[in-house]
Coordinates of C-alpha atoms and ligand atoms in Angstrom, one line a residue:
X1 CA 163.7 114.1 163.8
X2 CA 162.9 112.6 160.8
X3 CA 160.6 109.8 159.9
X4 CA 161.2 107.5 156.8
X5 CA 157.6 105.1 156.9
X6 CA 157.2 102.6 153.8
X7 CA 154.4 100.4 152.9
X8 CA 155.2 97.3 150.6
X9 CA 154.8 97.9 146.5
X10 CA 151.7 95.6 145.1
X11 CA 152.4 93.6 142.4
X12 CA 151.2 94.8 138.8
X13 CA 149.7 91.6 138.3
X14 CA 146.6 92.1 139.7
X15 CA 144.3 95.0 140.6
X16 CA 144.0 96.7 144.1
X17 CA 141.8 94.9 146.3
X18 CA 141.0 95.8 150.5
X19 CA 144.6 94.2 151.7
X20 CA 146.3 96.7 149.5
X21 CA 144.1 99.1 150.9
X22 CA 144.2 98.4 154.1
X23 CA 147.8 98.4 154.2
X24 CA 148.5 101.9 153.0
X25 CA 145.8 103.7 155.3
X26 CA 147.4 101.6 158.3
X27 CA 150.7 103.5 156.9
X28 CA 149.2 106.8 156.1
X29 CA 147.5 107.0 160.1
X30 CA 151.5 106.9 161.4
X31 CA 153.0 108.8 159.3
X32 CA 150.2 111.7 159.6
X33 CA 150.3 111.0 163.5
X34 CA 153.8 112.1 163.1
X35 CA 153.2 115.1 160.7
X36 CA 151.4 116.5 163.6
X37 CA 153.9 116.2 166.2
X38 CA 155.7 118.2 163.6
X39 CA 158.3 115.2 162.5
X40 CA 160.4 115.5 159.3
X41 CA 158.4 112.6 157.5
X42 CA 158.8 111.2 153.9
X43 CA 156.0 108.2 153.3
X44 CA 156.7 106.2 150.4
X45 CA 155.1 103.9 148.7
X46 CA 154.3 102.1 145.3
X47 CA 154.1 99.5 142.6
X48 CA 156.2 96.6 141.9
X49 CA 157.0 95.7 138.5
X50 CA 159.3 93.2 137.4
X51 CA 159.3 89.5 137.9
X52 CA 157.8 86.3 136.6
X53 CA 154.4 87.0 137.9
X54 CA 153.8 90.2 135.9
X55 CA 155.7 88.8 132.7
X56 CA 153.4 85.7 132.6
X57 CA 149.8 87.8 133.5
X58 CA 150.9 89.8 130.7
X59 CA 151.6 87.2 128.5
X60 CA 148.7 85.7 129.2
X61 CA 146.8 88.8 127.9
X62 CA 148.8 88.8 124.8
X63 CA 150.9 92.2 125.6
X64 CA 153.8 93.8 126.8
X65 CA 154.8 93.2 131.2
X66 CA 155.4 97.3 130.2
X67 CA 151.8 97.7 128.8
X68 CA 150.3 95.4 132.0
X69 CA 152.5 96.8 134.2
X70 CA 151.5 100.7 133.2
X71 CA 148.1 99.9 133.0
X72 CA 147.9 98.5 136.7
X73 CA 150.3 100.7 138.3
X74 CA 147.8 103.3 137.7
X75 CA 145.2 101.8 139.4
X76 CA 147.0 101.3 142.5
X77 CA 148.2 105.1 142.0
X78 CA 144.5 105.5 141.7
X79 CA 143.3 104.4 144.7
X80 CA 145.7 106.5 146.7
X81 CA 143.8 110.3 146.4
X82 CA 140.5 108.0 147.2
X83 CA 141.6 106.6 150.4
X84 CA 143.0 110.0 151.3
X85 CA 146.7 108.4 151.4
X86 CA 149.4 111.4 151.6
X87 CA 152.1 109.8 150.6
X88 CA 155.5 111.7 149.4
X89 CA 156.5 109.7 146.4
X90 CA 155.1 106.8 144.4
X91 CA 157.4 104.5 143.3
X92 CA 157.5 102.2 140.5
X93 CA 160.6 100.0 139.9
X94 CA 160.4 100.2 136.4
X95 CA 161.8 103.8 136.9
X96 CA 164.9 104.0 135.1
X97 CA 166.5 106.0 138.2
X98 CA 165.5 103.0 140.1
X99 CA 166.9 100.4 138.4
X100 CA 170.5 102.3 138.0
X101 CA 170.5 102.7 141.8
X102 CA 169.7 99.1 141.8
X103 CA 172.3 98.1 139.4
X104 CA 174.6 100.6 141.6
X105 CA 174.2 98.7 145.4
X106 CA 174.1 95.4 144.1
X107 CA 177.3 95.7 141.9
X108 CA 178.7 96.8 145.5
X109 CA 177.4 93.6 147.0
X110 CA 179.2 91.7 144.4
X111 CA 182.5 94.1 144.7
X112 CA 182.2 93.0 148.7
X113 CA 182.3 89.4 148.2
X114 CA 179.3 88.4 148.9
X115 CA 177.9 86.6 145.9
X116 CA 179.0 84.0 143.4
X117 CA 178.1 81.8 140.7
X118 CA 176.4 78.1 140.9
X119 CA 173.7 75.9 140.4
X120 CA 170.2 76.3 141.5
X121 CA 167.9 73.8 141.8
X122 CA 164.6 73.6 143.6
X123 CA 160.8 73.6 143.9
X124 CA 159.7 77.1 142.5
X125 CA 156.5 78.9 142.5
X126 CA 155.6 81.2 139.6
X127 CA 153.0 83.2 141.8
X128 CA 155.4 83.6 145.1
X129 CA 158.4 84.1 142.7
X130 CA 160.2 81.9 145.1
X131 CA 161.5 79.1 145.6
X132 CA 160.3 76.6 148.4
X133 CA 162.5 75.0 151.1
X134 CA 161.1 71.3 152.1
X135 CA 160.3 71.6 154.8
X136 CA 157.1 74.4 153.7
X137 CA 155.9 72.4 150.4
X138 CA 152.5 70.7 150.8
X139 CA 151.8 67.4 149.9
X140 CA 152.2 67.1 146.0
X141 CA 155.0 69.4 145.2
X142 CA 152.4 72.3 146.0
X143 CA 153.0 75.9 147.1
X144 CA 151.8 76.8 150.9
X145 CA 150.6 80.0 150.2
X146 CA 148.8 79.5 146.3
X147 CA 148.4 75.9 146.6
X148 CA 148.9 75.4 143.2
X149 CA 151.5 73.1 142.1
X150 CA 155.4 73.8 142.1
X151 CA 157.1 73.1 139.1
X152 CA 160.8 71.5 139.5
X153 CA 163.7 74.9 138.5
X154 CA 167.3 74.5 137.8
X155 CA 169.7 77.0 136.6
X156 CA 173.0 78.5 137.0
X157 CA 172.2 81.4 138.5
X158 CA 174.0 84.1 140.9
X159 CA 173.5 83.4 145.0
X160 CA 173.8 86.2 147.9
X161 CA 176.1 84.8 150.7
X162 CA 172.8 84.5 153.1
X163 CA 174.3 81.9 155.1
X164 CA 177.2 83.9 156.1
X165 CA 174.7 86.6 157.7
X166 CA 173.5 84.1 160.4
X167 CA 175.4 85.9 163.2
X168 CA 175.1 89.1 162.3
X169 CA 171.4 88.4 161.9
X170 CA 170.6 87.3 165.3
X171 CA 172.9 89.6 166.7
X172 CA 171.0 92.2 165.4
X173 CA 167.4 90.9 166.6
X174 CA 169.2 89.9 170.2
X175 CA 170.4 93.5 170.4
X176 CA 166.9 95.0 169.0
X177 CA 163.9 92.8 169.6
X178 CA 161.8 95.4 168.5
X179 CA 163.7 94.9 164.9
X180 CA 160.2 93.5 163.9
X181 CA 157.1 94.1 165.4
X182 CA 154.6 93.0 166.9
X183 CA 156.8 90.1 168.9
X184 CA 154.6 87.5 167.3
X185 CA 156.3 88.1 163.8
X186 CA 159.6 88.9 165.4
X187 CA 159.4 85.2 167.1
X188 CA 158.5 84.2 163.2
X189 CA 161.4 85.5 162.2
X190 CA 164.2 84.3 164.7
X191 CA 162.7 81.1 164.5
X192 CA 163.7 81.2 160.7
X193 CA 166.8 82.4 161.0
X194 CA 167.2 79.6 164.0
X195 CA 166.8 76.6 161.4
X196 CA 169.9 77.9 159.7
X197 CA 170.3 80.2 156.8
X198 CA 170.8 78.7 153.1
X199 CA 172.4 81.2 150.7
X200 CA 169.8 82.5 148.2
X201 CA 169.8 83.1 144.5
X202 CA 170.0 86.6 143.4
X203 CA 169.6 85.9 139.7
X204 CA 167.6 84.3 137.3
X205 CA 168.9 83.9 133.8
X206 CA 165.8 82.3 132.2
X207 CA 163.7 85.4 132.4
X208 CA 164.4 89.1 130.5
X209 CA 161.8 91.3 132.5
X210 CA 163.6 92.6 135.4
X211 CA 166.8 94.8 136.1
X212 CA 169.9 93.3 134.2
X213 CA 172.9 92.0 136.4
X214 CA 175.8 94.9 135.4
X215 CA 178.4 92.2 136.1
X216 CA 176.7 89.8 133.9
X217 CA 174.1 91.1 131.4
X218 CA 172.6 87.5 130.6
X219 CA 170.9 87.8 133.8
X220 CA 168.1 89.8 135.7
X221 CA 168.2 90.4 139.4
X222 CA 165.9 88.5 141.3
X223 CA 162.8 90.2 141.1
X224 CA 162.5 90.7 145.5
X225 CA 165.9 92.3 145.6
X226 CA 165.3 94.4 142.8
X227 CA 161.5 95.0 145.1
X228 CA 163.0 95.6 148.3
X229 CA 165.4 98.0 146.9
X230 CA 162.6 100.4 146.3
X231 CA 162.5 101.6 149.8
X232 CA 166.2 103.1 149.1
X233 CA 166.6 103.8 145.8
X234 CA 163.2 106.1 145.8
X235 CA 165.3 108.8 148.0
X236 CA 167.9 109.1 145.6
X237 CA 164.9 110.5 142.6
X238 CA 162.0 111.1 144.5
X239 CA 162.9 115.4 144.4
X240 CA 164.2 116.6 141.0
X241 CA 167.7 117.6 142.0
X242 CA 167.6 116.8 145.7
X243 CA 168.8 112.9 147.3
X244 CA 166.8 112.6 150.0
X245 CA 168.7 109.5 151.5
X246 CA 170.7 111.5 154.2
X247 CA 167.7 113.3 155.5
X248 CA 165.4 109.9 155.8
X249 CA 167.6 106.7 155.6
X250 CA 167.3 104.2 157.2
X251 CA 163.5 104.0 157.2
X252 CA 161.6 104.0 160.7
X253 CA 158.8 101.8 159.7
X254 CA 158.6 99.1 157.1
X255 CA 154.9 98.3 157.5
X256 CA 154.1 95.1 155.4
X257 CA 151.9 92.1 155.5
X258 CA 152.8 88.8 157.3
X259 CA 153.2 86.8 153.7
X260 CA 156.3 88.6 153.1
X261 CA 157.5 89.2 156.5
X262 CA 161.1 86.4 155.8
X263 CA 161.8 88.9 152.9
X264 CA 162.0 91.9 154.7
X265 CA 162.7 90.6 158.4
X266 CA 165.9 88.1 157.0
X267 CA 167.0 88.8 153.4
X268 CA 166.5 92.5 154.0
X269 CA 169.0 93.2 156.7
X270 CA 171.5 91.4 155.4
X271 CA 171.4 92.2 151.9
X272 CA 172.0 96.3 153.5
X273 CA 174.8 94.9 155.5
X274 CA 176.7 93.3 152.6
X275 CA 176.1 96.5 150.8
X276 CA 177.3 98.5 153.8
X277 CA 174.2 100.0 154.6
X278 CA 172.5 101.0 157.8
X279 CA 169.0 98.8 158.2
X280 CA 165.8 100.0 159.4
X281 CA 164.9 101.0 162.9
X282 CA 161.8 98.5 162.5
X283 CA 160.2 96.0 159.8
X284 CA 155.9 96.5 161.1
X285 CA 153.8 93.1 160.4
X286 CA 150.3 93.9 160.1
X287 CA 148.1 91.3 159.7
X288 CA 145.6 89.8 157.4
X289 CA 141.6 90.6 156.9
X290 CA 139.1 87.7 156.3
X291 CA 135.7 87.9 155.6
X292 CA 133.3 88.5 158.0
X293 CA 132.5 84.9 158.3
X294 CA 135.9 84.4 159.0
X295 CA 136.9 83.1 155.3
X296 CA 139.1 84.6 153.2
X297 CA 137.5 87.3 151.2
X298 CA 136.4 85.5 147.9
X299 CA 133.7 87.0 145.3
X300 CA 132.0 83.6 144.8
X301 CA 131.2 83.3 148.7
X302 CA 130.0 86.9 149.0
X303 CA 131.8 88.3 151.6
X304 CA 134.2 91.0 150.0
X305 CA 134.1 94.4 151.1
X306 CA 134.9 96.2 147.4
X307 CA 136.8 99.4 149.3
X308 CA 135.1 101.9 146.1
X309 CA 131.5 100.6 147.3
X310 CA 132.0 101.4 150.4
X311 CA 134.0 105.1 149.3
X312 CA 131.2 105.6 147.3
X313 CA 128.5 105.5 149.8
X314 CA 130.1 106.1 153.0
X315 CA 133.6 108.2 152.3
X316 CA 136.7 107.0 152.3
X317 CA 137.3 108.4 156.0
X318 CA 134.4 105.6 157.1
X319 CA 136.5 103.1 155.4
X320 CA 139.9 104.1 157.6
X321 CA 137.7 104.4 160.7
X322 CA 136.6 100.8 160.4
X323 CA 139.3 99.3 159.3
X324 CA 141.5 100.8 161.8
X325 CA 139.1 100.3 164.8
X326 CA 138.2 96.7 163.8
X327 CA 141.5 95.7 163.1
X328 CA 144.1 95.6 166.0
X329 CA 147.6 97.0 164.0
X330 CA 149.1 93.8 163.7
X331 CA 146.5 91.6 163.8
X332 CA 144.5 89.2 161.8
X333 CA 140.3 90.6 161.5
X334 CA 137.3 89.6 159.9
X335 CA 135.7 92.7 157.7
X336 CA 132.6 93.2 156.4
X337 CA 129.7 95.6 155.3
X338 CA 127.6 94.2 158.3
X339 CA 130.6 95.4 160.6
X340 CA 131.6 98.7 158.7
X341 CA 127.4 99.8 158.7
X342 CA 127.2 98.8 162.6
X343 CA 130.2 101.2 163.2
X344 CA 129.0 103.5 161.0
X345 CA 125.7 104.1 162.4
X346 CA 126.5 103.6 166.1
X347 CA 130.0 105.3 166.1
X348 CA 130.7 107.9 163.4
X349 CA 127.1 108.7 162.6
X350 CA 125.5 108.8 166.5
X351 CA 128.5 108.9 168.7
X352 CA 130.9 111.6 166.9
X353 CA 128.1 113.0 164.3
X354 CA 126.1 114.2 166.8
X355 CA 128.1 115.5 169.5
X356 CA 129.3 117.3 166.7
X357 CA 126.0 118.6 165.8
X358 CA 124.3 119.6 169.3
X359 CA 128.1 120.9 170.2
X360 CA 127.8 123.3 167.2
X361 CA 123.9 123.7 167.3
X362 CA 124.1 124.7 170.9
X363 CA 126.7 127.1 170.5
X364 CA 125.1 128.8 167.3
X365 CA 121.5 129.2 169.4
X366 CA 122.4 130.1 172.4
X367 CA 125.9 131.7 172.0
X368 CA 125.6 133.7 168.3
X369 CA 128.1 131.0 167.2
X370 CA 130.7 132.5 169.4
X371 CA 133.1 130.4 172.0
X372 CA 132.2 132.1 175.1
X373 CA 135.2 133.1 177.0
X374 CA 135.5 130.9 180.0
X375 CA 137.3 128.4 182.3
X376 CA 136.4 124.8 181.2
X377 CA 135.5 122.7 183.9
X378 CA 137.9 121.1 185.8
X379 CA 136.1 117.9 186.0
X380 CA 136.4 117.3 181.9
X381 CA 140.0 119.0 181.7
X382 CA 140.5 115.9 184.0
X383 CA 139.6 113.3 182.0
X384 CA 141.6 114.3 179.5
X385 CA 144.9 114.9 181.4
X386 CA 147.4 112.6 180.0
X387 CA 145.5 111.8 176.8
X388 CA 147.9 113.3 174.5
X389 CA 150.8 111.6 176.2
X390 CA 149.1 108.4 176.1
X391 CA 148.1 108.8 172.5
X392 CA 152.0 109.6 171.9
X393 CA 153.2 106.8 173.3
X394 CA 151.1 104.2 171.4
X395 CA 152.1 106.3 168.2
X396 CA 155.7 105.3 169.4
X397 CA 154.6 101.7 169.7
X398 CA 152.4 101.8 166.7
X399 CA 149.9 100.5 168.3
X400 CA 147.1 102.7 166.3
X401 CA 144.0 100.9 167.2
X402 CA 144.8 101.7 170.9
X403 CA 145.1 105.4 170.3
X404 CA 142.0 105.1 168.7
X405 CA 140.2 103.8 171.2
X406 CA 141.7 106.3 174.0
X407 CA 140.4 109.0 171.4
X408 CA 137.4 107.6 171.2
X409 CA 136.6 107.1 175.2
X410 CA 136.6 110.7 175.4
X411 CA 134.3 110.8 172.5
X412 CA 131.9 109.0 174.3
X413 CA 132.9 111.2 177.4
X414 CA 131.9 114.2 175.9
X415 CA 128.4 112.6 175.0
X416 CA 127.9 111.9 178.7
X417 CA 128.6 115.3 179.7
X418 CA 126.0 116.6 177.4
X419 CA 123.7 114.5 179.0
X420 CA 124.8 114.6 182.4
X421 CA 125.1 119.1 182.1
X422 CA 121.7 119.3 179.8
X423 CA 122.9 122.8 178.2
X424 CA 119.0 122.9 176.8
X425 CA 118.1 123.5 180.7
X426 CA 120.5 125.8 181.7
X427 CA 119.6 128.2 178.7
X428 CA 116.6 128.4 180.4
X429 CA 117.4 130.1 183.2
X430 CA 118.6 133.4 183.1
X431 CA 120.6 132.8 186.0
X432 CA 122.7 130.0 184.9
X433 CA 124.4 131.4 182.5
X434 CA 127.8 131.3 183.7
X435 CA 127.3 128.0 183.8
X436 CA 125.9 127.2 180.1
X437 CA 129.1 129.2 178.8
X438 CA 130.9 127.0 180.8
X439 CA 129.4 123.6 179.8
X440 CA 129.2 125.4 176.2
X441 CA 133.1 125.7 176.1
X442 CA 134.2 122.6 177.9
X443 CA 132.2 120.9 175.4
X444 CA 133.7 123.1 172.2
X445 CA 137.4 122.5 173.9
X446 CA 136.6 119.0 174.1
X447 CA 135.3 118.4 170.7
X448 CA 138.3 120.4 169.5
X449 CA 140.9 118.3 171.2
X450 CA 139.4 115.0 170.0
X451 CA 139.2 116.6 166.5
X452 CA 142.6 117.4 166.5
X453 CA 143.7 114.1 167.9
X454 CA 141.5 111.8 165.5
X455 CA 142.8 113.3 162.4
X456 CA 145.3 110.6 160.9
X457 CA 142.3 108.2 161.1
X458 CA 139.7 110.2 159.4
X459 CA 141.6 113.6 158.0
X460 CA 138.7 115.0 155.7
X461 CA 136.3 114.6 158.3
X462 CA 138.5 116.5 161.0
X463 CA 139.3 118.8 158.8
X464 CA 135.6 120.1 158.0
X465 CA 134.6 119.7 161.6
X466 CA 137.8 121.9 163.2
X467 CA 136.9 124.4 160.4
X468 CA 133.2 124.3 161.8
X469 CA 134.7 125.2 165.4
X470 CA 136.7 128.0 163.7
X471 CA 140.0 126.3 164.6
X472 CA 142.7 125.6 162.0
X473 CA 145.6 124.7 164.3
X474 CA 145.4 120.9 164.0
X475 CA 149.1 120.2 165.3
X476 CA 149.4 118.0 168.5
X477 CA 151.3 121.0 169.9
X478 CA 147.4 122.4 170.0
X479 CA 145.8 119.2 171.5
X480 CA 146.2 119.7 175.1
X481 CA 143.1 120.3 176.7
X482 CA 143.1 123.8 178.0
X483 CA 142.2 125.9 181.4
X484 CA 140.4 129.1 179.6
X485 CA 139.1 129.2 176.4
X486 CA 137.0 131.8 174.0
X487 CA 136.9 133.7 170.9
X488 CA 136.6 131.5 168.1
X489 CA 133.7 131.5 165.5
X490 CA 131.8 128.4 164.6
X491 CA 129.7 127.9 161.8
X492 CA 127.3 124.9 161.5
X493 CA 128.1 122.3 158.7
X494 CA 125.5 119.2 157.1
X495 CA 126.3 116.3 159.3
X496 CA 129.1 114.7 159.0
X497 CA 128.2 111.0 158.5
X498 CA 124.8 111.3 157.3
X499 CA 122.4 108.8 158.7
X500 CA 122.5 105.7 156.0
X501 CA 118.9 106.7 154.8
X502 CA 120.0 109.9 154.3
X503 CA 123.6 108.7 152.6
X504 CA 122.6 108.8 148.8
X505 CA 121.1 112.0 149.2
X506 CA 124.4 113.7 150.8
X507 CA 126.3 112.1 147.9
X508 CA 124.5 113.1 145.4
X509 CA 125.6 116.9 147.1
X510 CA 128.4 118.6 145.8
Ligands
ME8_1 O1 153.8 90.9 148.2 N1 145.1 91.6 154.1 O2 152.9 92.4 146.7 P1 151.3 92.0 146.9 C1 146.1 92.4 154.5 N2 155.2 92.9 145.7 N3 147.2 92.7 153.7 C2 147.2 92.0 152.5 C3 146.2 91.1 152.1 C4 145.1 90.9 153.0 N4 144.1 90.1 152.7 N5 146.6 90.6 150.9 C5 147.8 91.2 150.6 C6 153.9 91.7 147.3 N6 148.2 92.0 151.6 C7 155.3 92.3 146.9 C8 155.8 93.1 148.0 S1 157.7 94.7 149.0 C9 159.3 95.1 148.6 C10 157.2 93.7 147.7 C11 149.4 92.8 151.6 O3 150.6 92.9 145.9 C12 150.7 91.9 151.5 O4 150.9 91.3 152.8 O5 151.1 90.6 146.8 C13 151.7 92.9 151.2 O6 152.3 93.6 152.3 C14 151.0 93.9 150.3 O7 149.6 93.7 150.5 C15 151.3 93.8 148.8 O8 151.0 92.5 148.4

């Protein structure tokens, strides 16, 4: 089967901060879930490019929206190989194959009837690119999300036909209420589409940084139609000489932030519609992270967590393992180094470090590294019946913090059987030795499964240690915990979350 999973594309305007970060590792934990189970993915993701924002930041800077937007796109591209993100493709909508395919389904739009010409007038906001309804504008004409002031727009300009989606639309969220997830947002979203759809302007002529209008060259696309595009022009280009849009459209996941969620939840659908075009099989609303204090992450109040700090000292797998354990998928959380160190110590560092450690210390002493051939014991292969299944099935329901934590109970599982089966006794008696294999590879099969399971979270780590165990095979189809195991080489490896007093000594290693 194949899996199409998008994140949104960050505006140029800025620079990456933890939200953009956050949001592609939530992504990138999916779509490697599904690598595993062996699915046909393609994860895409990107910058976007055009629109009044990026013109004015770079005009504020006295250069080019090209020269800004270049500049930042390659930060964001930057931070991708540091956060460990596979993605497929990176897409930035000032590619030229982009904005033909744009051009391309939006002339189709027009061709179907569903836009014409007329006059726009409203409360805009130069940040959101948008224009405000009443009934959202705070008190002074200002802007609910920036809270800066709106300034008064009117212009002919070309509308899409939203209004004449309103059936289609709640047809397609009655017949599909997991159209948006979690139900929170999808509740958001009907209740938008409940107050009545206006139609919505598709144009702007004012402004020359964007994708021109092929029926009417005066005029750029609206810069979120030319954005939301992305996610289906980018099969068309992304292989030289291949369209990958039979293979992976329509996407399975959308995952974006809750800011943008009547973009792609409402104008979305129905802009694929008019343009004949299946739609997604889900739009994912993750939420937003606050400081720890419960504040939104500002530098003046000191409680941002810089995501290349925290690479730097920890690795980026530490940063995906907080985020992801902290943070229900779909959630709002408060983030913070106090939180990330607390996890990192009592979690990564003394929970998985060390059973990795004794696991592979224990094996090396007493077995000459070698996975002594034996049947694990029943009593663990127990408590991990169903695990795979289970993790499976919150994959299916995205719900990636749960997996985690069903990983991580057997984790902490494994601990207690160390400490329950005292292997350092039973090597001590000749006679027990039947039963120190046995402990010895319930413990390796164990570590192995959980390994193999907790990969999408914190792939370098699991990668190293499943090398230590002298296992490759990190497909799901391996993950089931098994009756007999033995033969396998380990090899002992520097811990793999060094203590923090030791952490600027491991970095400093090559
Ligand atoms: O909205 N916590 O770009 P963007 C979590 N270009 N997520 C956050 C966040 C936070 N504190 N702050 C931002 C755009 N995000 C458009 C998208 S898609 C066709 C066009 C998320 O750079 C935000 O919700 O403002 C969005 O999903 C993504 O970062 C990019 O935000």
């Amino acid at each position: 089967m194949s899996f199409y999973i998008t994140t949104a594309i960050d505006y140029v305007n800025g620079v990456p901060h933890l939200g953009h970060a956050y949001e592609k590792i939530s992504a990138d934990v999916l779509a490697r879930h599904q690598r595993q189970r062996g699915e046909d993915v393609f994860f895409l993701t990107g910058t976007d490019e055009h629109g009044e924002p990026v013109a004015d930041a770079a005009h504020a800077q006295g250069i080019e929206p090209q020269a800004l937007a270049d500049r930042n796109a390659a930060r964001f591209k930057a931070l991708l190989p540091a956060l460990e993100i596979s993605n497929d493709f990176f897409i930035r909508t000032t590619d030229p194959e982009h904005k033909r395919r744009v051009q391309e389904v939006l002339a189709r739009v027009h061709d179907n009837g569903h836009v014409y010409k007329g006059l726009y007038e409203g409360w805009y906001c130069p940040r959101c690119a948008d224009f405000k309804v009443e009934n959202e504008i705070l008190e002074g004409n200002r802007c609910p999300i920036h809270e800066i002031a709106l300034t008064r727009e009117a212009e002919e300009n070309w509308f899409f036909r939203l209004s004449t989606f309103q059936d289609a639309l709640e047809r397609l969220f009655d017949s599909r209420p997991d159209f948006v997830m979690p139900t929170r947002a999808c509740n958001e979203a009907r209740a938008f589409i409940a107050q009545g759809l206006q139609d919505v302007s598709l144009s702007r002529a004012k402004l020359r940084w964007g994708v021109s209008v092929p029926w009417d060259e005066g005029h750029v696309f609206y810069v979120w139609f030319d954005a939301l595009l992305n996610y289906y022009t980018a099969l068309h280009y992304a292989r030289a000489g291949e369209d990958l849009t039979e293979r992976y459209w329509p996407a399975q996941y959308h995952v974006i932030g809750k800011d943008i969620l009547k973009f792609h939840a409402v104008f979305w659908p129905a802009m694929l519609m008019a343009a004949d075009l299946p739609v997604p099989a889900h739009v994912f609303v993750h939420g937003f992270l606050m400081g720890e204090d419960g504040r939104k992450m500002s530098k003046s109040l000191g409680n941002v967590l810089d995501p290349f700090e925290v690479i730097e000292r920890y690795g980026a797998d530490a940063l995906r393992f907080y985020l992801a354990r902290e943070v229900v998928f779909g959630a709002d959380g408060n983030v913070g180094m106090n939180g990330l160190r607390a996890r990192y110590d009592a979690e990564l560092a003394n929970e998985l470090g060390n059973l990795a450690s004794r696991t592979l210390a224990m094996l090396s002493r007493y077995c000459d590294q070698a996975v002594p051939a034996a049947d694990t014991d029943p009593a663990l292969r127990e408590d991990f019946a169903g695990l795979l299944e289970g993790v499976c099935a919150l994959f299916d329901a995205a719900e990636s913090t749960r997996a985690l934590d069903l990983i991580w109970q057997r984790v902490r599982r494994l601990n207690q059987y160390v400490e329950e089966r005292r292997p350092w006794e039973l090597a001590k008696d000749e006679g027990r030795r039947g039963e120190l294999e046995q402990v010895l590879a319930s413990l390796w099969e164990g570590l192995r499964v959980v390994t193999v399971m907790i990969t999408p979270f914190i792939p370098q780590s699991a990668g190293r240690l499943l090398e230590a165990l002298g296992e490759s095979d990190a497909s799901l189809a391996a993950a089931g915990y098994a009756a007999r195991v033995g033969g396998a080489t380990v090899s002992t490896i520097p811990p793999l979350f060094p203590r923090l007093e030791d952490a600027a000594t491991a970095a400093a290693q090559p």
